[in-house]
PDB file of C-alpha atoms in Angstrom:
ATOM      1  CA  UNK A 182       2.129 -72.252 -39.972  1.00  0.00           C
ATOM      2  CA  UNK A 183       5.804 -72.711 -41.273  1.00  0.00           C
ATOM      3  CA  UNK A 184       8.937 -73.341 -39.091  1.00  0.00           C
ATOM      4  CA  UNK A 185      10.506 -71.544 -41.434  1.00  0.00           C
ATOM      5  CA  UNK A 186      12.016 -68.146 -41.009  1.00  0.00           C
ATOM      6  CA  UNK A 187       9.591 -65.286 -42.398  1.00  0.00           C
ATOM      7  CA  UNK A 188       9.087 -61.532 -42.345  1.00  0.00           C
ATOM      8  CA  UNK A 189       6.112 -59.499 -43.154  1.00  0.00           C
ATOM      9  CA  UNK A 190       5.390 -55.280 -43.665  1.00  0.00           C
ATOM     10  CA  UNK A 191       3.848 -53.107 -41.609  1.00  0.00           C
ATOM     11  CA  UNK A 192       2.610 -50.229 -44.065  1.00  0.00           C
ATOM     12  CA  UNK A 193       1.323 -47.115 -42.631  1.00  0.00           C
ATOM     13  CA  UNK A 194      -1.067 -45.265 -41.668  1.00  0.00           C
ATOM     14  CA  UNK A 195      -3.027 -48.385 -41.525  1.00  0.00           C
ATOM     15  CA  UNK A 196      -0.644 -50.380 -39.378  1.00  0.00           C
ATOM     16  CA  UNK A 197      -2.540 -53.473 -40.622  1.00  0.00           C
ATOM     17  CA  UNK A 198       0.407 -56.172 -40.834  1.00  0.00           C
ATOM     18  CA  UNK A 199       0.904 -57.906 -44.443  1.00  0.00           C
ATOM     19  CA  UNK A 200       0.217 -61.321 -42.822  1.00  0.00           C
ATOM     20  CA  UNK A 201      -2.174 -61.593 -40.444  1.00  0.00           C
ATOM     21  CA  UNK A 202      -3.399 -65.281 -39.427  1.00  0.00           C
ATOM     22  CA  UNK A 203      -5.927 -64.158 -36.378  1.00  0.00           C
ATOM     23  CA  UNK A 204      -8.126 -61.114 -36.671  1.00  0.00           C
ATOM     24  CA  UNK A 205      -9.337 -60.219 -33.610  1.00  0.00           C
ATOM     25  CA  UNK A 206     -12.092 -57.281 -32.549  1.00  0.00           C
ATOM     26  CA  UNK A 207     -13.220 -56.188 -29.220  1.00  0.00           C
ATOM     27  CA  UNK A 208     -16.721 -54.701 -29.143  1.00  0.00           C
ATOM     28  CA  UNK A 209     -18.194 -52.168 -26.387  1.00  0.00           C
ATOM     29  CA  UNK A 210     -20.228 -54.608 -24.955  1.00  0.00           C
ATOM     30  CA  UNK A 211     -16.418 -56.975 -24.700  1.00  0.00           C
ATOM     31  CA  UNK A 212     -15.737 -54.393 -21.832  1.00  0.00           C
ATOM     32  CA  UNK A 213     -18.512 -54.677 -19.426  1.00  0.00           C
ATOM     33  CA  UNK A 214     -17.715 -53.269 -16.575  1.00  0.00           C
ATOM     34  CA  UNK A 215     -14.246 -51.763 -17.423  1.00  0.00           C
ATOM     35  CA  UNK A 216     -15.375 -48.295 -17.446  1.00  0.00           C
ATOM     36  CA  UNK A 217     -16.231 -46.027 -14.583  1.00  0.00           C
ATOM     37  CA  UNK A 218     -19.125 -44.642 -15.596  1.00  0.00           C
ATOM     38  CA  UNK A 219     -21.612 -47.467 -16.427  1.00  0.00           C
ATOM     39  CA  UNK A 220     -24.375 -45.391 -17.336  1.00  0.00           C
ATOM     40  CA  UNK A 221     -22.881 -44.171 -20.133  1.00  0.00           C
ATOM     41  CA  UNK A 222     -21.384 -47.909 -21.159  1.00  0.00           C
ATOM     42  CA  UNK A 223     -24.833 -48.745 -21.488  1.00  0.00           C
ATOM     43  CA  UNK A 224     -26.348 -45.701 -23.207  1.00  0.00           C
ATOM     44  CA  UNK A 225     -23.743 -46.226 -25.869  1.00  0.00           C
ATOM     45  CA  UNK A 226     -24.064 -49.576 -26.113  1.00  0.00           C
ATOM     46  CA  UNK A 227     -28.019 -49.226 -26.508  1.00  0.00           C
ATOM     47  CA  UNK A 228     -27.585 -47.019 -29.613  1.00  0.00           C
ATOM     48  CA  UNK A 229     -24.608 -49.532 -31.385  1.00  0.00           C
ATOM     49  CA  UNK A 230     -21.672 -51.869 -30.339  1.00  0.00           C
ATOM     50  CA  UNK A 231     -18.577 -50.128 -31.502  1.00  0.00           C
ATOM     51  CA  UNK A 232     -15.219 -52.142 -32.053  1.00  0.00           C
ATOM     52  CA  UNK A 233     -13.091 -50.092 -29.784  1.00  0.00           C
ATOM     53  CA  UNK A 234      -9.961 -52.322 -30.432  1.00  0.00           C
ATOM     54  CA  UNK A 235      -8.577 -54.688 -32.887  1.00  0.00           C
ATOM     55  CA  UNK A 236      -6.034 -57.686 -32.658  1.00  0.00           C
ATOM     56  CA  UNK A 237      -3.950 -58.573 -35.535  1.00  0.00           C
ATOM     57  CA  UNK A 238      -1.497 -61.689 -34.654  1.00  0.00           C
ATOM     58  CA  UNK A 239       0.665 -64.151 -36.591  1.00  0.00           C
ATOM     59  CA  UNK A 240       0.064 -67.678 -35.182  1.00  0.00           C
ATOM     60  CA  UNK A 241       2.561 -69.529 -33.445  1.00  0.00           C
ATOM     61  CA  UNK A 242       2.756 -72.211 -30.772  1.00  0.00           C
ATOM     62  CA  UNK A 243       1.852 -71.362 -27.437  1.00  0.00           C
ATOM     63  CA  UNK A 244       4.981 -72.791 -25.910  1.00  0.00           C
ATOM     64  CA  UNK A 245       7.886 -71.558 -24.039  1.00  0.00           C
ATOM     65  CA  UNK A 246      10.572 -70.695 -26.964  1.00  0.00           C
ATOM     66  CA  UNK A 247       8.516 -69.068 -29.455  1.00  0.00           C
ATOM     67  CA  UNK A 248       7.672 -65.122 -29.829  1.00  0.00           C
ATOM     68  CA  UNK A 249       4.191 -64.398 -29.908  1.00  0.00           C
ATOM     69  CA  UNK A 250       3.555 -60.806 -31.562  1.00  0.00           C
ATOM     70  CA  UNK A 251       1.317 -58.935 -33.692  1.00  0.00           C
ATOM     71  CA  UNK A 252      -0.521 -55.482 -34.292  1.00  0.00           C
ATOM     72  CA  UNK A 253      -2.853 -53.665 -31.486  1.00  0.00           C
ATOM     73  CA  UNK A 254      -5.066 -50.908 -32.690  1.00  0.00           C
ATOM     74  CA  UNK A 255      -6.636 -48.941 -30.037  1.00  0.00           C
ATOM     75  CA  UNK A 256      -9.844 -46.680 -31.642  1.00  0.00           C
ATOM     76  CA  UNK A 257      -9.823 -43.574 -30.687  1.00  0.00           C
ATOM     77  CA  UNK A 258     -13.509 -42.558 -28.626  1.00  0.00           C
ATOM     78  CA  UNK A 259     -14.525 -42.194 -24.592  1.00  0.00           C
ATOM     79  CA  UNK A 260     -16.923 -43.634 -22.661  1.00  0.00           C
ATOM     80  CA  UNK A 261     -18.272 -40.786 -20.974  1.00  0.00           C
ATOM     81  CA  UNK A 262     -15.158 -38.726 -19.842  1.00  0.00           C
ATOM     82  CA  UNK A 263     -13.225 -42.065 -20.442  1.00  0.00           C
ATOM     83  CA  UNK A 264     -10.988 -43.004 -23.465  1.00  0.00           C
ATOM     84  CA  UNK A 265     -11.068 -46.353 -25.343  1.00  0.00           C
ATOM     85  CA  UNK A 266      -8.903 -48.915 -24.176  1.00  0.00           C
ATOM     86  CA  UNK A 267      -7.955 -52.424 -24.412  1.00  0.00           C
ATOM     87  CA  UNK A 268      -9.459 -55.348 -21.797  1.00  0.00           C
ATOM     88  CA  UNK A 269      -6.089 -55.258 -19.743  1.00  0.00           C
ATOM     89  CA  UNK A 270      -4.521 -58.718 -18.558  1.00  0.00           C
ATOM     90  CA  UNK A 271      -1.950 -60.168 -16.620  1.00  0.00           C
ATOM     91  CA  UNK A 272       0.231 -62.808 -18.399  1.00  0.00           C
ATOM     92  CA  UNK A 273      -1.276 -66.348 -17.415  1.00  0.00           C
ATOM     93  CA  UNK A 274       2.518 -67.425 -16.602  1.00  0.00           C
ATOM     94  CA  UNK A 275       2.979 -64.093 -14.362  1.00  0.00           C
ATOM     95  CA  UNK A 276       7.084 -63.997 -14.476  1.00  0.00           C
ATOM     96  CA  UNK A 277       6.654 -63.154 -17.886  1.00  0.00           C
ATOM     97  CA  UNK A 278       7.548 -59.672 -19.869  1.00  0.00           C
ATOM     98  CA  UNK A 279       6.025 -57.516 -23.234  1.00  0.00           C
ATOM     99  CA  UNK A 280       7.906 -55.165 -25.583  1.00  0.00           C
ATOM    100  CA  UNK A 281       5.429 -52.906 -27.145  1.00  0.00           C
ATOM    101  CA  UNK A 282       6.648 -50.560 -30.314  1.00  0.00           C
ATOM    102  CA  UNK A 283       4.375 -47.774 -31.158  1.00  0.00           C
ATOM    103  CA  UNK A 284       3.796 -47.346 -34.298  1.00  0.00           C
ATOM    104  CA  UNK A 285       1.086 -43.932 -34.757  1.00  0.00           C
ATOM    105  CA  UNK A 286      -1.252 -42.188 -32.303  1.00  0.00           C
ATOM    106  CA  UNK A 287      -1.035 -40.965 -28.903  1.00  0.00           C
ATOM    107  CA  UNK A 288      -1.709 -42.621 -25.327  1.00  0.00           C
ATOM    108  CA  UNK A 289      -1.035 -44.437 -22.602  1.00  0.00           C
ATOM    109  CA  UNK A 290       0.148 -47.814 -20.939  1.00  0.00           C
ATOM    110  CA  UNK A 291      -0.928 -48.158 -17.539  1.00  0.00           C
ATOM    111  CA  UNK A 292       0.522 -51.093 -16.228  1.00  0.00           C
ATOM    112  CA  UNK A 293       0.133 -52.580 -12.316  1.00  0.00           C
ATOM    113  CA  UNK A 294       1.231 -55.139 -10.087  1.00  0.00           C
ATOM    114  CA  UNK A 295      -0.921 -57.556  -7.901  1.00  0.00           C
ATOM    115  CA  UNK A 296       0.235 -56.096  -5.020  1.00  0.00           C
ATOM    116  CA  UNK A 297      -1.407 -52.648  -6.912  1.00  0.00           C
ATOM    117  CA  UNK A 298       2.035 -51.275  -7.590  1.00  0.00           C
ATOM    118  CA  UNK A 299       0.940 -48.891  -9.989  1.00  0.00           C
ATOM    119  CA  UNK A 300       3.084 -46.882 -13.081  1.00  0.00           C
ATOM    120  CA  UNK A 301       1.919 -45.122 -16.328  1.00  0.00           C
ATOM    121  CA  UNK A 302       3.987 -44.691 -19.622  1.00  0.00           C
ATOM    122  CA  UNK A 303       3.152 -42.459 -22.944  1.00  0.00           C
ATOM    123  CA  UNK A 304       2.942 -44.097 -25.820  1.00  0.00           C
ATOM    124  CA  UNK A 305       3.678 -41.665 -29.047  1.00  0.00           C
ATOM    125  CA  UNK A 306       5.382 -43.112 -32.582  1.00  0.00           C
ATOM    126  CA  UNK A 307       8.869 -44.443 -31.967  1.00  0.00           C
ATOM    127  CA  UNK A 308       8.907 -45.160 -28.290  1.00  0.00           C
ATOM    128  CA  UNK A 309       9.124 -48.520 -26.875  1.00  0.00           C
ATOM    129  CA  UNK A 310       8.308 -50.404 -23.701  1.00  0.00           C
ATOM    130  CA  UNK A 311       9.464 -53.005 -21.742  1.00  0.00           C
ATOM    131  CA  UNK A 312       6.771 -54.371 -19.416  1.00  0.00           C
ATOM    132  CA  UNK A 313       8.505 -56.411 -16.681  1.00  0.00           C
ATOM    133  CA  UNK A 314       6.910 -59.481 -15.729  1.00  0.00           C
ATOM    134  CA  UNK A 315       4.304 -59.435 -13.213  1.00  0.00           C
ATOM    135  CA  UNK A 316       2.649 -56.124 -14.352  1.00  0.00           C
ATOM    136  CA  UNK A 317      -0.751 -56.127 -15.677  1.00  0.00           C
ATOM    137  CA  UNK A 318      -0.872 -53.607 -18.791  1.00  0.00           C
ATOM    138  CA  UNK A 319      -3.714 -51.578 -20.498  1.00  0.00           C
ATOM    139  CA  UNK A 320      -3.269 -50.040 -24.285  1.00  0.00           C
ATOM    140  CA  UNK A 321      -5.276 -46.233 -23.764  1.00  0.00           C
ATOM    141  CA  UNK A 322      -6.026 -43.885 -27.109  1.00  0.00           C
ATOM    142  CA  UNK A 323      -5.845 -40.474 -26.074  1.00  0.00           C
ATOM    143  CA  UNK A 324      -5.630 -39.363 -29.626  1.00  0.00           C
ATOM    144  CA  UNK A 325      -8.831 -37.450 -31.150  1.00  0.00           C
ATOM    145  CA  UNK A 326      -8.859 -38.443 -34.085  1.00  0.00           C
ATOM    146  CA  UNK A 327      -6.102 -41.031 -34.971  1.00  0.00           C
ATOM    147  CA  UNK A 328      -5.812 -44.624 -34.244  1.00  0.00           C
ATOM    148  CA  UNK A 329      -2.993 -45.847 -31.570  1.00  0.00           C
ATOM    149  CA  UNK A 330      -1.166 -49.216 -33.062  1.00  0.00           C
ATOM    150  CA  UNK A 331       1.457 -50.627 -31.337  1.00  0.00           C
ATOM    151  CA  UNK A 332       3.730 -53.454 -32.193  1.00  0.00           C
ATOM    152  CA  UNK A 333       3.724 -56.099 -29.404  1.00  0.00           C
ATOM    153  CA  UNK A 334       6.466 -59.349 -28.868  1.00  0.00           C
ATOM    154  CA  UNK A 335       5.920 -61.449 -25.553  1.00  0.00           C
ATOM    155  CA  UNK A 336       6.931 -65.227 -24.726  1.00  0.00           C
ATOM    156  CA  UNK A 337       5.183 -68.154 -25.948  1.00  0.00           C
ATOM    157  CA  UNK A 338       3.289 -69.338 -22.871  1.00  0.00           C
ATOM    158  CA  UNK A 339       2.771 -66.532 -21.214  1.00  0.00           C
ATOM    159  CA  UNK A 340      -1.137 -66.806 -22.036  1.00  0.00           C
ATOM    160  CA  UNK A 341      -3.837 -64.162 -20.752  1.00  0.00           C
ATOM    161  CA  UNK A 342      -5.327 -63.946 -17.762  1.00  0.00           C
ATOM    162  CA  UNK A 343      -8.224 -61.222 -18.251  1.00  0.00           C
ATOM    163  CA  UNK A 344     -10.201 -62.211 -15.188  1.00  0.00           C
ATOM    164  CA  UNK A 345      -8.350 -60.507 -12.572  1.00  0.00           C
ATOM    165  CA  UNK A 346      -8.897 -56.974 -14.531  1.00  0.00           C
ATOM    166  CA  UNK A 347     -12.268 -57.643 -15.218  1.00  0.00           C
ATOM    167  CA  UNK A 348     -12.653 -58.633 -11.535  1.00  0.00           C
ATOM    168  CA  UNK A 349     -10.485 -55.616  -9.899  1.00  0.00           C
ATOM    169  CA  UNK A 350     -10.298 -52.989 -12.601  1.00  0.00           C
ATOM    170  CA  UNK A 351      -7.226 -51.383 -12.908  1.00  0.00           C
ATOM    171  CA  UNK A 352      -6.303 -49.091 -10.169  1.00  0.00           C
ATOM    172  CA  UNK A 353      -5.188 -45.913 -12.394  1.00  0.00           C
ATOM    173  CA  UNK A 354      -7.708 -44.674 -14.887  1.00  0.00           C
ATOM    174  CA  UNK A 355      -6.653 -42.024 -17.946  1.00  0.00           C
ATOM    175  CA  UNK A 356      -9.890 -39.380 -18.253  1.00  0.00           C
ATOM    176  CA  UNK A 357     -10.384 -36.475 -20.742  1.00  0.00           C
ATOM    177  CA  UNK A 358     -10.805 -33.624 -18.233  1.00  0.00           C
ATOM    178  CA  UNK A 359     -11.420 -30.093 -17.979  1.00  0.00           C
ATOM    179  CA  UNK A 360      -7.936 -28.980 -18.256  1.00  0.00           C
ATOM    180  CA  UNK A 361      -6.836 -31.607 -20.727  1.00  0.00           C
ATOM    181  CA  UNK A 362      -5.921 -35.841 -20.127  1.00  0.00           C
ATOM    182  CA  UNK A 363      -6.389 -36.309 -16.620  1.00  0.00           C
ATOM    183  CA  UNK A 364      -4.735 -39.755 -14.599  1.00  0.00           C
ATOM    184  CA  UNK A 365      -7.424 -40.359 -11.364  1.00  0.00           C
ATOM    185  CA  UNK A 366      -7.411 -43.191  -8.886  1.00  0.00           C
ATOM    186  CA  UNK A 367      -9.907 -45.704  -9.687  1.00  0.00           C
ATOM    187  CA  UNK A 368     -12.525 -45.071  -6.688  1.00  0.00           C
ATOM    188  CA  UNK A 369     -14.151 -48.862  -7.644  1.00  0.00           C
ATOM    189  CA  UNK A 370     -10.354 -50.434  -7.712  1.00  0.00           C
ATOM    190  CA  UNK A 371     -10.770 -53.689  -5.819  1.00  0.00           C
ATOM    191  CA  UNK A 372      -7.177 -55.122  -4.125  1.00  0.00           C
TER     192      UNK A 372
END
């Protein structure tokens, strides 16, 4: 690590960055309990243990003045009628914010507060977010075929809190339904 200025590429399609110092990759079985329908979690997971998401990040002190960022790569794939997603979290330091930047594919950010506020952005190349602090967020791939990266900048010591998510769940869920992407209340969503 240098305290140094630096820059690095992002090429495309890959979206893999140029420097990467932590490589991160969340399996299937990284997810337990995250989607709705657990019977199909575990027949998947019985035949293989899929990465459905990768990390790429560029270290730097987890302190209050520094800019934590890096890539997110969302596989594309359901879990029964369910597409692939990312753990979810709350920022450990809750008062805290996240800019994401997507870079290629399609999806969604569904984002909630404790109280179970809840609020749902597209993601598609180009656009970018501002999560406020004190929303938990969720990366979703609703592309078929085509990976969803996203370029992602939040404070220092914000850190992760995961646990709540995995606890609660996240009261909005994104589905591939009959007619198309479908948004449904989470019926196991736990306040």
């Amino acid at each position: 690590m240098t305290d140094l200025p630096f820059a690095f590429t992002i090429p495309l399609p890959s979206a893999v960055p140029s420097r990467v110092d932590r490589h991160l990759q969340r399996r299937l079985s990284s997810l337990k309990g995250q989607f709705l329908d657990d019977s199909a979690y575990h027949s998947l997971l019985a035949k293989d243990d899929p990465v459905i998401y990768e990390v790429y990040e560029i270290h730097r002190p987890e302190v209050a003045g520094e800019l934590l960022h890096g890539i997110s790569i969302v596989h594309p794939g359901k879990v029964g009628n369910e597409f692939h997603m990312t753990k979810g979290h709350f920022h450990t330091l809750l008062d805290t914010a996240e800019i994401y930047y997507v870079l290629k594919g399609e999806g969604y950010m569904v984002m909630e507060t404790p109280e179970g506020d809840s609020a749902i952005e597209t993601l598609v190349p180009g656009k970018v977010l501002y999560v406020p602090p004190c929303w938990a967020h969720r990366s979703v791939c609703t592309s078929r075929q085509e990976d969803l990266a996203t370029f992602f900048v939040y404070p220092g010591n914000a850190g992760h809190d995961y646990g709540t998510i995995e606890q609660q769940g996240f009261r909005k869920l994104v589905m591939d339904g009959v007619d198309g992407i479908e948004i449904i209340d989470n019926p196991r969503w736990k306040k």
